[in-house]
Tab-separated table of C-alpha atoms and ligand atoms in Angstrom:
chain	number	residue	atom	x	y	z
S	9	MET	CA	-23.250	2.213	4.223
S	10	ARG	CA	-20.581	0.766	3.132
S	11	ALA	CA	-21.433	0.086	-0.175
S	12	THR	CA	-22.156	3.457	-0.442
S	13	VAL	CA	-19.111	4.706	0.427
S	14	GLY	CA	-17.038	2.030	-1.595
S	15	LEU	CA	-18.234	2.512	-4.741
S	16	LEU	CA	-17.485	6.287	-4.482
S	17	PHE	CA	-13.886	5.429	-3.161
S	18	VAL	CA	-14.119	2.732	-6.437
S	19	SER	CA	-14.372	5.892	-8.531
S	20	LEU	CA	-12.244	8.673	-6.986
S	21	VAL	CA	-9.707	6.190	-7.191
S	22	GLY	CA	-10.599	3.226	-10.459
S	23	ALA	CA	-8.633	0.813	-10.267
S	24	CYS	CA	-8.946	-2.109	-7.750
S	25	ALA	CA	-6.827	-3.405	-4.978
S	26	GLY	CA	-6.602	-6.734	-5.672
S	27	ASP	CA	-6.048	-8.764	-2.524
S	28	VAL	CA	-3.201	-9.932	-0.755
S	29	ALA	CA	-0.250	-11.293	-2.712
S	30	PRO	CA	0.016	-14.259	-2.134
S	31	ALA	CA	3.249	-15.426	-0.664
S	32	ARG	CA	6.097	-17.989	-2.448
S	33	PRO	CA	3.948	-21.865	-0.699
S	34	ALA	CA	5.806	-23.213	1.243
S	35	ARG	CA	8.256	-25.485	-0.247
S	36	VAL	CA	6.978	-29.558	-0.807
S	37	GLY	CA	8.092	-32.925	1.883
S	38	LEU	CA	9.715	-30.148	4.027
S	39	ALA	CA	6.893	-30.268	6.819
S	40	LYS	CA	8.140	-33.237	8.303
S	41	TYR	CA	11.050	-32.698	9.858
S	42	ALA	CA	9.488	-29.530	12.105
S	43	ASP	CA	5.869	-31.527	12.445
S	44	ALA	CA	8.658	-34.755	13.819
S	45	VAL	CA	9.676	-32.042	17.091
S	46	ASP	CA	7.953	-32.219	20.529
S	47	TRP	CA	7.328	-28.226	20.441
S	48	LYS	CA	6.407	-28.026	23.688
S	49	ALA	CA	8.845	-30.070	25.153
S	50	ALA	CA	11.505	-27.781	22.793
S	51	GLY	CA	9.418	-24.252	24.283
S	52	GLU	CA	9.709	-25.313	27.551
S	53	GLU	CA	13.827	-26.683	26.881
S	54	THR	CA	14.142	-22.803	25.643
S	55	ALA	CA	13.201	-21.042	28.532
S	56	GLY	CA	15.244	-23.091	30.893
S	57	LEU	CA	18.020	-22.109	28.058
S	58	LEU	CA	16.698	-18.743	28.563
S	59	ALA	CA	16.084	-18.401	32.792
S	60	GLU	CA	19.994	-19.241	32.418
S	61	TYR	CA	21.125	-17.166	30.037
S	62	LEU	CA	19.732	-13.902	31.306
S	63	LYS	CA	21.790	-14.468	34.913
S	64	VAL	CA	24.798	-14.316	32.836
S	65	ASP	CA	25.510	-10.510	33.079
S	66	THR	CA	25.950	-8.993	29.817
S	67	VAL	CA	24.397	-5.049	30.062
S	68	ASN	CA	26.367	-3.117	28.426
S	69	PRO	CA	28.716	-0.645	29.587
S	70	PRO	CA	30.635	-3.018	30.262
S	71	GLY	CA	29.429	-5.196	27.615
S	72	ASN	CA	31.235	-8.789	29.376
S	73	GLU	CA	30.304	-10.224	26.515
S	74	LEU	CA	32.376	-13.362	26.515
S	75	ARG	CA	31.022	-14.494	29.165
S	76	GLY	CA	27.647	-15.088	27.023
S	77	ALA	CA	29.353	-16.801	24.323
S	78	ARG	CA	31.077	-19.585	26.488
S	79	PHE	CA	27.625	-19.795	27.355
S	80	LEU	CA	26.641	-20.386	24.250
S	81	ALA	CA	29.366	-22.564	23.191
S	82	GLU	CA	29.162	-24.856	25.921
S	83	ARG	CA	25.037	-25.747	25.275
S	84	LEU	CA	26.900	-26.093	21.405
S	85	GLN	CA	29.757	-27.973	21.937
S	86	ARG	CA	27.280	-30.530	24.726
S	87	GLU	CA	25.810	-31.585	21.462
S	88	GLY	CA	29.146	-31.652	18.957
S	89	LEU	CA	28.480	-28.294	18.400
S	90	GLU	CA	32.643	-26.805	17.602
S	91	ALA	CA	31.565	-22.936	18.452
S	92	LYS	CA	34.864	-20.438	17.963
S	93	VAL	CA	34.360	-17.303	20.501
S	94	VAL	CA	36.617	-14.468	18.640
S	95	GLU	CA	37.604	-12.877	21.466
S	96	LEU	CA	37.749	-9.170	20.810
S	97	GLY	CA	39.565	-7.326	24.238
S	98	ALA	CA	38.804	-5.760	28.071
S	99	GLY	CA	35.876	-9.378	28.218
S	100	ARG	CA	34.230	-9.068	25.175
S	101	ALA	CA	33.992	-11.874	22.195
S	102	ASN	CA	31.269	-12.346	19.699
S	103	LEU	CA	30.751	-16.368	18.827
S	104	MET	CA	29.924	-18.211	15.445
S	105	VAL	CA	28.974	-21.927	14.628
S	106	ARG	CA	27.786	-22.779	10.800
S	107	LEU	CA	26.177	-26.314	10.042
S	108	ALA	CA	28.134	-26.645	6.897
S	109	ALA	CA	25.635	-27.728	3.954
S	110	ALA	CA	27.401	-30.782	1.727
S	111	ALA	CA	26.601	-28.782	-1.058
S	112	SER	CA	26.524	-25.167	-1.296
S	113	THR	CA	23.603	-23.754	-4.141
S	114	GLU	CA	23.294	-20.497	-1.611
S	115	LYS	CA	25.529	-17.892	0.611
S	116	PRO	CA	24.308	-19.290	4.249
S	117	LEU	CA	21.263	-18.187	5.910
S	118	CYS	CA	22.955	-15.715	9.302
S	119	LEU	CA	21.076	-16.019	12.199
S	120	LEU	CA	22.108	-13.096	13.672
S	121	SER	CA	21.789	-11.497	17.449
S	122	HIS	CA	23.625	-9.899	20.146
S	123	LEU	CA	24.646	-10.388	23.170
S	124	ASP	CA	24.815	-7.408	25.307
S	125	VAL	CA	22.017	-5.799	27.060
S	126	VAL	CA	20.985	-2.149	28.310
S	127	SER	CA	21.115	-1.446	32.675
S	128	ALA	CA	18.303	-1.803	34.475
S	129	GLU	CA	17.734	-0.621	37.746
S	130	ASP	CA	17.193	-3.690	39.740
S	131	ALA	CA	14.260	-1.730	41.752
S	132	GLN	CA	11.976	-0.742	40.051
S	133	TRP	CA	11.852	-4.328	38.631
S	134	GLN	CA	9.043	-7.389	40.379
S	135	HIS	CA	12.273	-9.805	39.745
S	136	ALA	CA	14.856	-8.741	39.031
S	137	PRO	CA	16.453	-7.651	35.712
S	138	LEU	CA	19.074	-10.961	35.889
S	139	SER	CA	17.436	-12.860	37.856
S	140	GLY	CA	15.740	-15.851	35.122
S	141	GLU	CA	12.828	-16.267	37.452
S	142	VAL	CA	10.376	-18.129	35.625
S	143	VAL	CA	7.123	-16.811	37.083
S	144	ASP	CA	3.174	-17.127	35.573
S	145	GLY	CA	5.183	-18.630	32.657
S	146	TYR	CA	7.288	-15.710	32.427
S	147	VAL	CA	10.477	-15.962	31.677
S	148	TRP	CA	12.027	-12.674	33.505
S	149	GLY	CA	14.901	-10.962	32.728
S	150	ARG	CA	16.821	-8.261	31.266
S	151	GLY	CA	17.295	-9.402	27.893
S	152	ALA	CA	13.879	-11.138	27.113
S	153	LEU	CA	13.083	-9.266	24.678
S	154	ASP	CA	15.602	-7.595	23.082
S	155	MET	CA	17.448	-9.599	22.531
S	156	LYS	CA	19.027	-12.641	24.691
S	157	GLY	CA	15.036	-14.567	23.512
S	158	MET	CA	15.965	-14.632	20.347
S	159	THR	CA	19.380	-15.484	20.916
S	160	ALA	CA	17.677	-18.839	23.009
S	161	VAL	CA	15.272	-19.749	19.874
S	162	GLU	CA	17.829	-19.449	16.575
S	163	LEU	CA	19.458	-21.725	18.941
S	164	MET	CA	17.597	-24.066	20.197
S	165	THR	CA	16.708	-24.174	15.704
S	166	VAL	CA	20.937	-24.827	15.445
S	167	LEU	CA	19.970	-27.803	18.174
S	168	GLN	CA	16.773	-28.854	16.060
S	169	LEU	CA	18.874	-28.981	12.481
S	170	LYS	CA	21.623	-30.896	14.335
S	171	ARG	CA	19.787	-33.722	16.314
S	172	ARG	CA	17.422	-33.850	13.603
S	173	ALA	CA	20.516	-34.190	10.462
S	174	VAL	CA	18.454	-32.270	8.773
S	175	PRO	CA	19.602	-32.081	5.411
S	176	LEU	CA	20.758	-27.893	4.097
S	177	ASN	CA	21.539	-27.048	1.143
S	178	ARG	CA	22.823	-24.282	2.540
S	179	ASP	CA	25.315	-23.810	5.900
S	180	VAL	CA	23.414	-22.534	8.552
S	181	VAL	CA	26.016	-19.481	10.489
S	182	LEU	CA	24.025	-18.845	14.083
S	183	LEU	CA	26.322	-14.903	14.828
S	184	ALA	CA	25.798	-13.218	18.531
S	185	VAL	CA	27.948	-9.911	18.500
S	186	ALA	CA	29.308	-8.352	21.292
S	187	GLY	CA	28.374	-4.499	21.137
S	188	GLU	CA	25.416	-4.011	19.509
S	189	GLU	CA	23.183	-1.577	22.150
S	190	VAL	CA	26.075	1.091	22.892
S	191	ASP	CA	28.225	1.155	19.098
S	192	SER	CA	27.738	-1.823	17.120
S	193	PHE	CA	31.447	-2.715	17.940
S	194	GLY	CA	31.090	-6.785	17.775
S	195	MET	CA	29.445	-6.361	14.127
S	196	ARG	CA	32.065	-3.494	13.290
S	197	ALA	CA	34.249	-6.621	14.009
S	198	ALA	CA	32.463	-9.164	12.347
S	199	VAL	CA	32.126	-7.354	9.227
S	200	ALA	CA	35.626	-6.282	8.671
S	201	SER	CA	37.199	-9.390	10.034
S	202	ASP	CA	35.184	-12.385	10.221
S	203	TRP	CA	32.118	-11.606	8.500
S	204	PRO	CA	30.403	-15.646	6.837
S	205	GLY	CA	29.197	-14.491	3.555
S	206	CYS	CA	25.486	-13.798	4.493
S	207	GLY	CA	23.330	-13.907	1.677
S	208	GLY	CA	20.417	-13.892	3.888
S	209	VAL	CA	19.663	-13.051	7.052
S	210	VAL	CA	17.134	-12.886	10.409
S	211	ASN	CA	17.917	-10.183	13.249
S	212	GLU	CA	16.255	-7.400	15.524
S	213	GLY	CA	14.316	-5.443	14.668
S	214	GLY	CA	10.187	-6.568	14.136
S	215	ILE	CA	7.622	-8.531	16.139
S	216	GLY	CA	4.296	-9.512	16.592
S	217	LEU	CA	1.797	-6.857	17.336
S	218	LYS	CA	-1.726	-7.282	19.008
S	219	ASN	CA	-4.123	-4.583	18.205
S	220	LEU	CA	-2.074	-2.666	16.150
S	221	LEU	CA	-4.278	-0.892	14.253
S	222	PHE	CA	-7.361	-3.372	14.749
S	223	GLU	CA	-8.751	-4.442	17.707
S	224	GLY	CA	-8.115	-8.914	18.129
S	225	GLN	CA	-5.705	-8.610	14.738
S	226	THR	CA	-1.816	-9.004	15.440
S	227	VAL	CA	0.697	-7.078	12.825
S	228	PHE	CA	3.936	-9.473	12.883
S	229	ALA	CA	6.096	-6.645	11.701
S	230	ILE	CA	9.161	-7.876	9.655
S	231	SER	CA	11.177	-5.290	9.900
S	232	VAL	CA	12.867	-4.684	5.971
S	233	ALA	CA	14.588	-1.594	5.763
S	234	GLU	CA	16.330	1.204	8.773
S	235	LYS	CA	16.163	4.550	8.692
S	236	GLY	CA	19.294	5.748	8.758
S	237	ALA	CA	21.462	8.070	11.234
S	238	LEU	CA	22.550	10.815	10.872
S	239	TRP	CA	24.868	12.378	15.027
S	240	LEU	CA	25.798	16.868	14.356
S	241	ARG	CA	26.837	18.340	17.703
S	242	LEU	CA	25.514	22.011	16.935
S	243	ARG	CA	27.991	23.978	18.989
S	244	ALA	CA	28.125	28.353	19.283
S	245	LYS	CA	31.177	30.698	20.247
S	246	GLY	CA	31.501	33.705	21.518
S	247	ASN	CA	32.582	35.622	24.358
S	248	ALA	CA	33.276	34.324	28.316
S	249	GLY	CA	31.820	37.317	30.316
S	250	HIS	CA	28.671	38.083	33.501
S	251	GLY	CA	25.374	37.229	33.710
S	252	SER	CA	24.200	40.719	34.433
S	253	VAL	CA	24.483	42.182	31.239
S	254	PRO	CA	23.502	40.859	28.217
S	255	GLN	CA	25.430	41.034	25.201
S	256	PRO	CA	24.291	40.035	21.496
S	257	GLY	CA	27.451	37.339	20.580
S	258	ARG	CA	27.114	34.809	23.458
S	259	ALA	CA	27.549	31.735	22.781
S	260	PRO	CA	24.591	30.042	25.758
S	261	MET	CA	21.799	32.506	23.331
S	262	GLU	CA	23.808	31.724	20.066
S	263	LEU	CA	23.084	28.259	20.763
S	264	LEU	CA	19.297	28.579	21.125
S	265	LYS	CA	19.053	30.178	17.448
S	266	GLY	CA	20.891	27.673	16.365
S	267	ALA	CA	18.210	25.509	17.758
S	268	GLN	CA	15.474	27.082	16.757
S	269	ALA	CA	16.841	27.308	13.064
S	270	LEU	CA	17.041	23.988	13.230
S	271	LEU	CA	13.490	23.480	14.556
S	272	GLY	CA	11.883	25.243	11.399
S	273	ARG	CA	12.443	22.908	8.723
S	274	GLU	CA	8.454	21.619	7.828
S	275	ALA	CA	8.922	17.918	8.046
S	276	ALA	CA	8.003	16.221	3.740
S	277	PRO	CA	6.249	13.051	4.295
S	278	ARG	CA	7.453	10.427	2.509
S	279	VAL	CA	5.299	7.148	2.775
S	280	HIS	CA	7.953	4.075	2.343
S	281	ASP	CA	6.708	1.192	0.345
S	282	ALA	CA	6.648	-0.692	3.550
S	283	MET	CA	4.082	0.870	5.032
S	284	TYR	CA	1.398	0.793	1.615
S	285	GLU	CA	2.477	-3.075	2.011
S	286	LEU	CA	1.543	-3.274	5.097
S	287	LEU	CA	-1.326	-0.580	5.642
S	288	ARG	CA	-1.991	-3.192	2.119
S	289	ARG	CA	-2.122	-6.657	3.995
S	290	ALA	CA	-3.550	-5.448	6.760
S	291	GLY	CA	-6.913	-3.801	4.877
S	292	ALA	CA	-6.959	-6.887	2.733
S	293	GLN	CA	-7.747	-9.067	5.897
S	294	ALA	CA	-9.854	-6.164	7.790
S	295	GLY	CA	-12.376	-5.595	5.924
S	296	GLY	CA	-15.054	-2.151	5.770
S	297	VAL	CA	-14.468	1.425	4.747
S	298	PRO	CA	-11.317	1.907	6.909
S	299	GLY	CA	-9.875	-1.655	5.002
S	300	PHE	CA	-10.621	-1.096	1.614
S	301	ILE	CA	-9.458	3.020	1.827
S	302	MET	CA	-6.113	1.002	3.840
S	303	GLN	CA	-5.428	-1.055	0.965
S	304	ARG	CA	-4.597	2.166	-2.210
S	305	PRO	CA	-1.679	3.800	-1.427
S	306	ALA	CA	-3.678	7.152	-3.501
S	307	LEU	CA	-7.034	6.704	-0.454
S	308	VAL	CA	-3.500	6.441	2.138
S	309	ASP	CA	-2.315	9.450	0.985
S	310	LEU	CA	-5.708	11.048	0.943
S	311	LEU	CA	-7.239	10.116	3.992
S	312	VAL	CA	-4.263	8.105	5.674
S	313	GLN	CA	-1.403	10.554	6.109
S	314	GLY	CA	-3.093	12.623	8.592
S	315	LYS	CA	-3.390	9.941	11.576
S	316	LEU	CA	0.079	8.742	10.644
S	317	LEU	CA	2.134	12.225	11.337
S	318	SER	CA	-0.240	12.987	13.968
S	319	LYS	CA	1.630	10.427	16.123
S	320	PRO	CA	4.996	10.513	17.089
S	321	THR	CA	6.031	6.618	16.463
S	322	THR	CA	3.997	6.517	13.115
S	323	ARG	CA	5.769	10.403	11.906
S	324	ALA	CA	8.790	9.108	12.910
S	325	GLY	CA	7.601	6.377	10.318
S	326	ILE	CA	7.255	8.607	7.711
S	327	THR	CA	9.517	11.517	7.928
S	328	ASP	CA	13.011	12.989	8.172
S	329	THR	CA	13.236	13.572	11.886
S	330	CYS	CA	15.510	15.872	14.276
S	331	GLN	CA	15.571	16.374	17.570
S	332	VAL	CA	18.085	18.086	19.880
S	333	THR	CA	18.982	15.422	22.474
S	334	GLY	CA	21.167	17.354	25.402
S	335	TYR	CA	22.666	20.132	25.690
S	336	SER	CA	26.252	20.131	27.410
S	337	GLY	CA	29.493	23.234	27.592
S	338	ILE	CA	31.934	24.588	29.347
S	339	GLY	CA	30.258	25.964	33.003
S	340	THR	CA	27.998	25.576	35.369
S	341	SER	CA	27.438	28.894	36.838
S	342	VAL	CA	24.700	31.373	37.393
S	343	ASN	CA	25.936	34.659	36.211
S	344	VAL	CA	28.737	33.438	34.186
S	345	VAL	CA	28.724	33.241	30.393
S	346	PRO	CA	30.495	29.936	29.097
S	347	SER	CA	32.569	30.740	26.512
S	348	GLU	CA	31.496	27.880	23.265
S	349	VAL	CA	28.255	25.023	24.766
S	350	TYR	CA	26.633	22.769	21.852
S	351	ALA	CA	23.850	20.743	21.585
S	352	ASN	CA	23.577	16.917	20.699
S	353	VAL	CA	21.149	16.809	17.410
S	354	ASP	CA	20.187	13.265	15.922
S	355	CYS	CA	19.134	12.795	12.940
S	356	ARG	CA	17.140	9.974	11.213
S	357	LEU	CA	16.637	10.202	7.921
S	358	LEU	CA	14.690	7.983	5.331
S	359	PRO	CA	15.827	5.874	2.705
S	360	GLY	CA	16.322	8.038	-0.292
S	361	THR	CA	17.829	10.797	1.977
S	362	SER	CA	21.253	10.790	1.877
S	363	ALA	CA	22.875	11.877	5.140
S	364	ASP	CA	25.453	14.860	3.330
S	365	ALA	CA	21.904	15.976	1.734
S	366	MET	CA	20.358	16.408	5.440
S	367	LEU	CA	23.415	18.141	6.664
S	368	ALA	CA	22.954	20.674	3.443
S	369	GLU	CA	19.720	21.686	4.504
S	370	LEU	CA	20.745	21.981	7.965
S	371	LYS	CA	23.687	24.003	7.278
S	372	ASP	CA	21.903	26.594	4.856
S	373	ARG	CA	19.476	26.929	7.899
S	374	VAL	CA	21.850	28.157	9.993
S	375	LYS	CA	24.656	30.149	7.473
S	376	ASP	CA	23.315	33.298	8.557
S	377	LEU	CA	24.323	32.770	12.161
S	378	PRO	CA	27.745	33.508	12.375
S	379	TYR	CA	28.758	31.877	16.308
S	380	VAL	CA	26.745	28.770	15.115
S	381	SER	CA	28.441	25.515	13.433
S	382	LEU	CA	27.721	22.869	12.590
S	383	GLU	CA	30.201	19.467	12.883
S	384	VAL	CA	28.986	15.757	12.010
S	385	VAL	CA	29.862	13.315	14.683
S	386	SER	CA	28.864	9.432	12.851
S	387	LYS	CA	26.427	9.163	9.668
S	388	LEU	CA	25.261	5.553	8.753
S	389	GLU	CA	23.250	5.624	4.703
S	390	SER	CA	19.617	4.634	5.571
S	391	ASN	CA	19.155	0.996	3.366
S	392	GLY	CA	17.177	-2.499	2.820
S	393	SER	CA	15.737	-5.834	1.728
S	394	THR	CA	13.109	-6.623	-1.074
S	395	TRP	CA	10.655	-8.590	0.172
S	396	ASP	CA	9.888	-10.260	-2.788
S	397	ASP	CA	12.660	-12.990	-1.489
S	398	PRO	CA	11.555	-16.361	-0.489
S	399	LEU	CA	13.105	-16.061	3.447
S	400	PHE	CA	11.370	-12.798	3.947
S	401	ASP	CA	7.947	-14.955	2.392
S	402	ALA	CA	8.985	-18.208	4.755
S	403	LEU	CA	9.643	-15.295	7.937
S	404	ALA	CA	5.384	-14.691	7.126
S	405	ARG	CA	3.762	-17.811	6.123
S	406	ASN	CA	4.492	-18.930	9.309
S	407	ALA	CA	4.620	-15.912	12.140
S	408	VAL	CA	0.804	-16.396	10.454
S	409	ARG	CA	0.612	-20.147	10.091
S	410	GLY	CA	-2.333	-21.259	11.474
S	411	ARG	CA	-4.062	-17.759	11.914
S	412	THR	CA	-6.940	-15.815	10.533
S	413	ASP	CA	-6.773	-13.101	13.200
S	414	ALA	CA	-2.753	-11.859	11.959
S	415	ILE	CA	-0.514	-10.752	9.516
S	416	ALA	CA	2.936	-10.982	8.364
S	417	ALA	CA	3.808	-7.537	6.364
S	418	PRO	CA	7.372	-5.451	5.947
S	419	VAL	CA	8.109	-2.383	7.692
S	420	LEU	CA	11.096	0.432	7.903
S	421	SER	CA	12.408	0.472	11.071
S	422	THR	CA	12.392	4.267	12.675
S	423	GLY	CA	16.017	2.763	15.230
S	424	TYR	CA	18.609	0.991	13.535
S	425	THR	CA	20.402	-2.587	14.037
S	426	ASP	CA	23.169	-4.278	12.999
S	427	SER	CA	21.787	-5.505	9.993
S	428	LEU	CA	22.111	-1.544	8.537
S	429	LEU	CA	26.435	-2.798	8.177
S	430	ALA	CA	24.706	-6.602	6.807
S	431	ARG	CA	22.923	-4.852	3.722
S	432	PRO	CA	26.125	-3.519	2.286
S	433	LEU	CA	28.065	-6.690	2.462
S	434	GLY	CA	25.931	-8.074	0.222
S	435	ALA	CA	22.620	-9.882	2.342
S	436	ARG	CA	19.853	-9.222	2.554
S	437	ALA	CA	18.404	-8.546	6.290
S	438	TYR	CA	15.258	-9.109	7.714
S	439	GLY	CA	14.394	-8.179	11.138
S	440	PHE	CA	11.721	-10.469	12.719
S	441	ILE	CA	11.651	-11.470	16.807
S	442	PRO	CA	8.801	-14.613	16.044
S	443	PHE	CA	6.917	-13.577	19.699
S	444	GLU	CA	3.419	-11.854	19.782
S	445	ILE	CA	3.181	-9.276	22.249
S	446	SER	CA	1.365	-6.812	23.664
S	447	GLN	CA	2.204	-2.688	23.611
S	448	GLU	CA	2.254	-3.221	26.966
S	449	GLU	CA	4.882	-6.192	26.956
S	450	LEU	CA	6.726	-3.958	24.284
S	451	ALA	CA	7.316	-0.983	26.740
S	452	THR	CA	9.061	-3.229	29.113
S	453	MET	CA	12.162	-3.686	26.062
S	454	HIS	CA	14.570	-1.417	27.460
S	455	GLY	CA	12.116	-0.125	30.486
S	456	LYS	CA	11.411	-2.679	33.762
S	457	ASP	CA	9.746	-6.013	33.779
S	458	GLU	CA	11.822	-7.247	30.800
S	459	ARG	CA	10.101	-10.806	30.030
S	460	VAL	CA	9.017	-13.177	27.649
S	461	SER	CA	5.756	-15.530	28.464
S	462	VAL	CA	7.044	-19.586	27.555
S	463	ALA	CA	4.062	-19.516	25.103
S	464	ASN	CA	5.930	-16.939	22.627
S	465	LEU	CA	8.821	-19.355	23.719
S	466	GLN	CA	7.250	-22.045	22.250
S	467	ARG	CA	5.981	-21.165	18.949
S	468	GLY	CA	9.420	-18.559	18.617
S	469	ALA	CA	11.530	-21.403	18.161
S	470	GLU	CA	9.065	-23.557	15.950
S	471	VAL	CA	8.339	-19.678	14.003
S	472	LEU	CA	11.366	-20.306	13.307
S	473	PHE	CA	12.879	-23.802	12.664
S	474	ARG	CA	10.144	-23.512	10.065
S	475	ALA	CA	10.969	-20.558	7.809
S	476	VAL	CA	15.010	-22.363	8.253
S	477	VAL	CA	13.913	-25.807	7.531
S	478	ASP	CA	12.016	-23.610	4.355
S	479	VAL	CA	15.610	-22.014	2.873
S	480	ALA	CA	17.470	-24.434	3.853
S	481	GLY	CA	16.812	-27.366	4.331
S	482	SER	CA	16.575	-30.559	1.570
S	483	PRO	CA	13.519	-32.726	1.740
Y	29	ZN	ZN1	18.439	-5.740	20.772
C-alpha cells in the first residue's frame, strides 16, 4: 500500500525531496566547556533562581520592571559582573550586561528577554502567581514560561561563561527589557538609545511542543519571522436620534455594514517557506505516506493546505487575517442612537503583505459606505531572518541533541515579539525557548497555572549554553 501510493506520488511530482538538510556541524574543540558543567546542579540552581525571580512583581501594567532589573543585577554582581540598569522613569528599567571578547570578529550575540509579565487571576491558580513555589518538580508562577524562565536560563548561560572563563570570539550581551507585554516600551527605548549592536539575537517566539504533528514526535519550533500588525479603527458617524424609528445613516448600523464589508475579504493562502521546511523536516523523520507528502511542497499545496486552512491556528499561519476585537462609542442607552461608534480591527500580515497594501484593500471594501471611515492606530511591518545561519543551526542542533524523536525547524510566528524591532537594525533574530512542553502547558502562558518543570530548566540551560559557546566561544 505504502509503496504503491508512494510511486504514484513520485510520478506526479517527479523530483525527490531528499533528506533533512544536515545542519552545520558543531565547531570543533568547544564541547569541553559544557561537558565540564554539572547540569543537574546547574538546573537546580536555575530553578532556585527562577523561583525567587517569580516573586518579584513585574505585572504589566504598570510594569515596575526596575524591581526585576535590580534582582538580576544583584545576581550578576555577586559573580563580579557589573550590569547596567537603565532607568526609564516611573519604576521602569532595562538591564544590560556584556561579556566582552578579547578580540571580536563578529557583532555581539544578544540573549534578549522581557522583564514584565501579564496579570493573573489569583483565585484560579493552584499556587499563587507570585509565589514561585516549587512543587512536584515544577516552578510555579506568572512568567515561568513567558518569559522569566527563559531569562533565568539566559542568566545561567552568562554565569557559566563567566565561571568557566570561556574565551569568546564575540561579545555576549544579556539584555532584559521592560514593557514587551503592552507596547514594547523598553525595547523601543533600547533601540533608540542603548542598542548593543547585536548581530544575533535569541529571544522568545518558538518552543518545543510534544506531539505537534505526529504522536511521539516533538517539534522544537524556532521562530525566524513574525507577521506584521496593522491596527485600525473602523469608525461610523451619523445623526443621533431616537431608537424607536430606524433611519438610514445611523452610526451603529452603518458600523455593522462596515464590519461586514471587511469580513467579506477572501483570505488567499500563502505558505511561508519556513512552514514548508518544518513539514519537510517533520515528514522526513516520521516517514510513511504522510511523511512522503510533507516533504514535497507541491503535494503540501495539493493535499495539506486545506487542512491548514481548516484550523484557526494554522489558518492564521498561512493567510493575512483581520478581525474585529471590540466596539466602543458614545452612549449606552438602549433607546438612544449615538452619533459615533467604532470598532477596533486587528490585522496580521504575512511577509510580503505591506501594511499600506492591506489598508488600501480594506479602504476599497468600505469605499461605498459614506458614513464609515478607517483610521490607522499603528502599523508594524512583518520581517524575518534566514535560517541558513550558524546561530539558528546551533540552536536547532543542540535542541535535538541525543534525540531520535524530535526535530527542530523554522516557523513563522503569528504574533510578534521584540525581535520585530531588532531585525531592522541588522540583527538576525531567532525566537526559541528551549523547553519541551505539552499543549496543556502551552495554554498556561497568559492563562492560569503557568509553570515550568525543573527538568526543562536543566535541559534548557544546557541547550542554550552549548549553542552560545558554539557561536561565540573559542577553543
Ligand atoms: Zn513574552
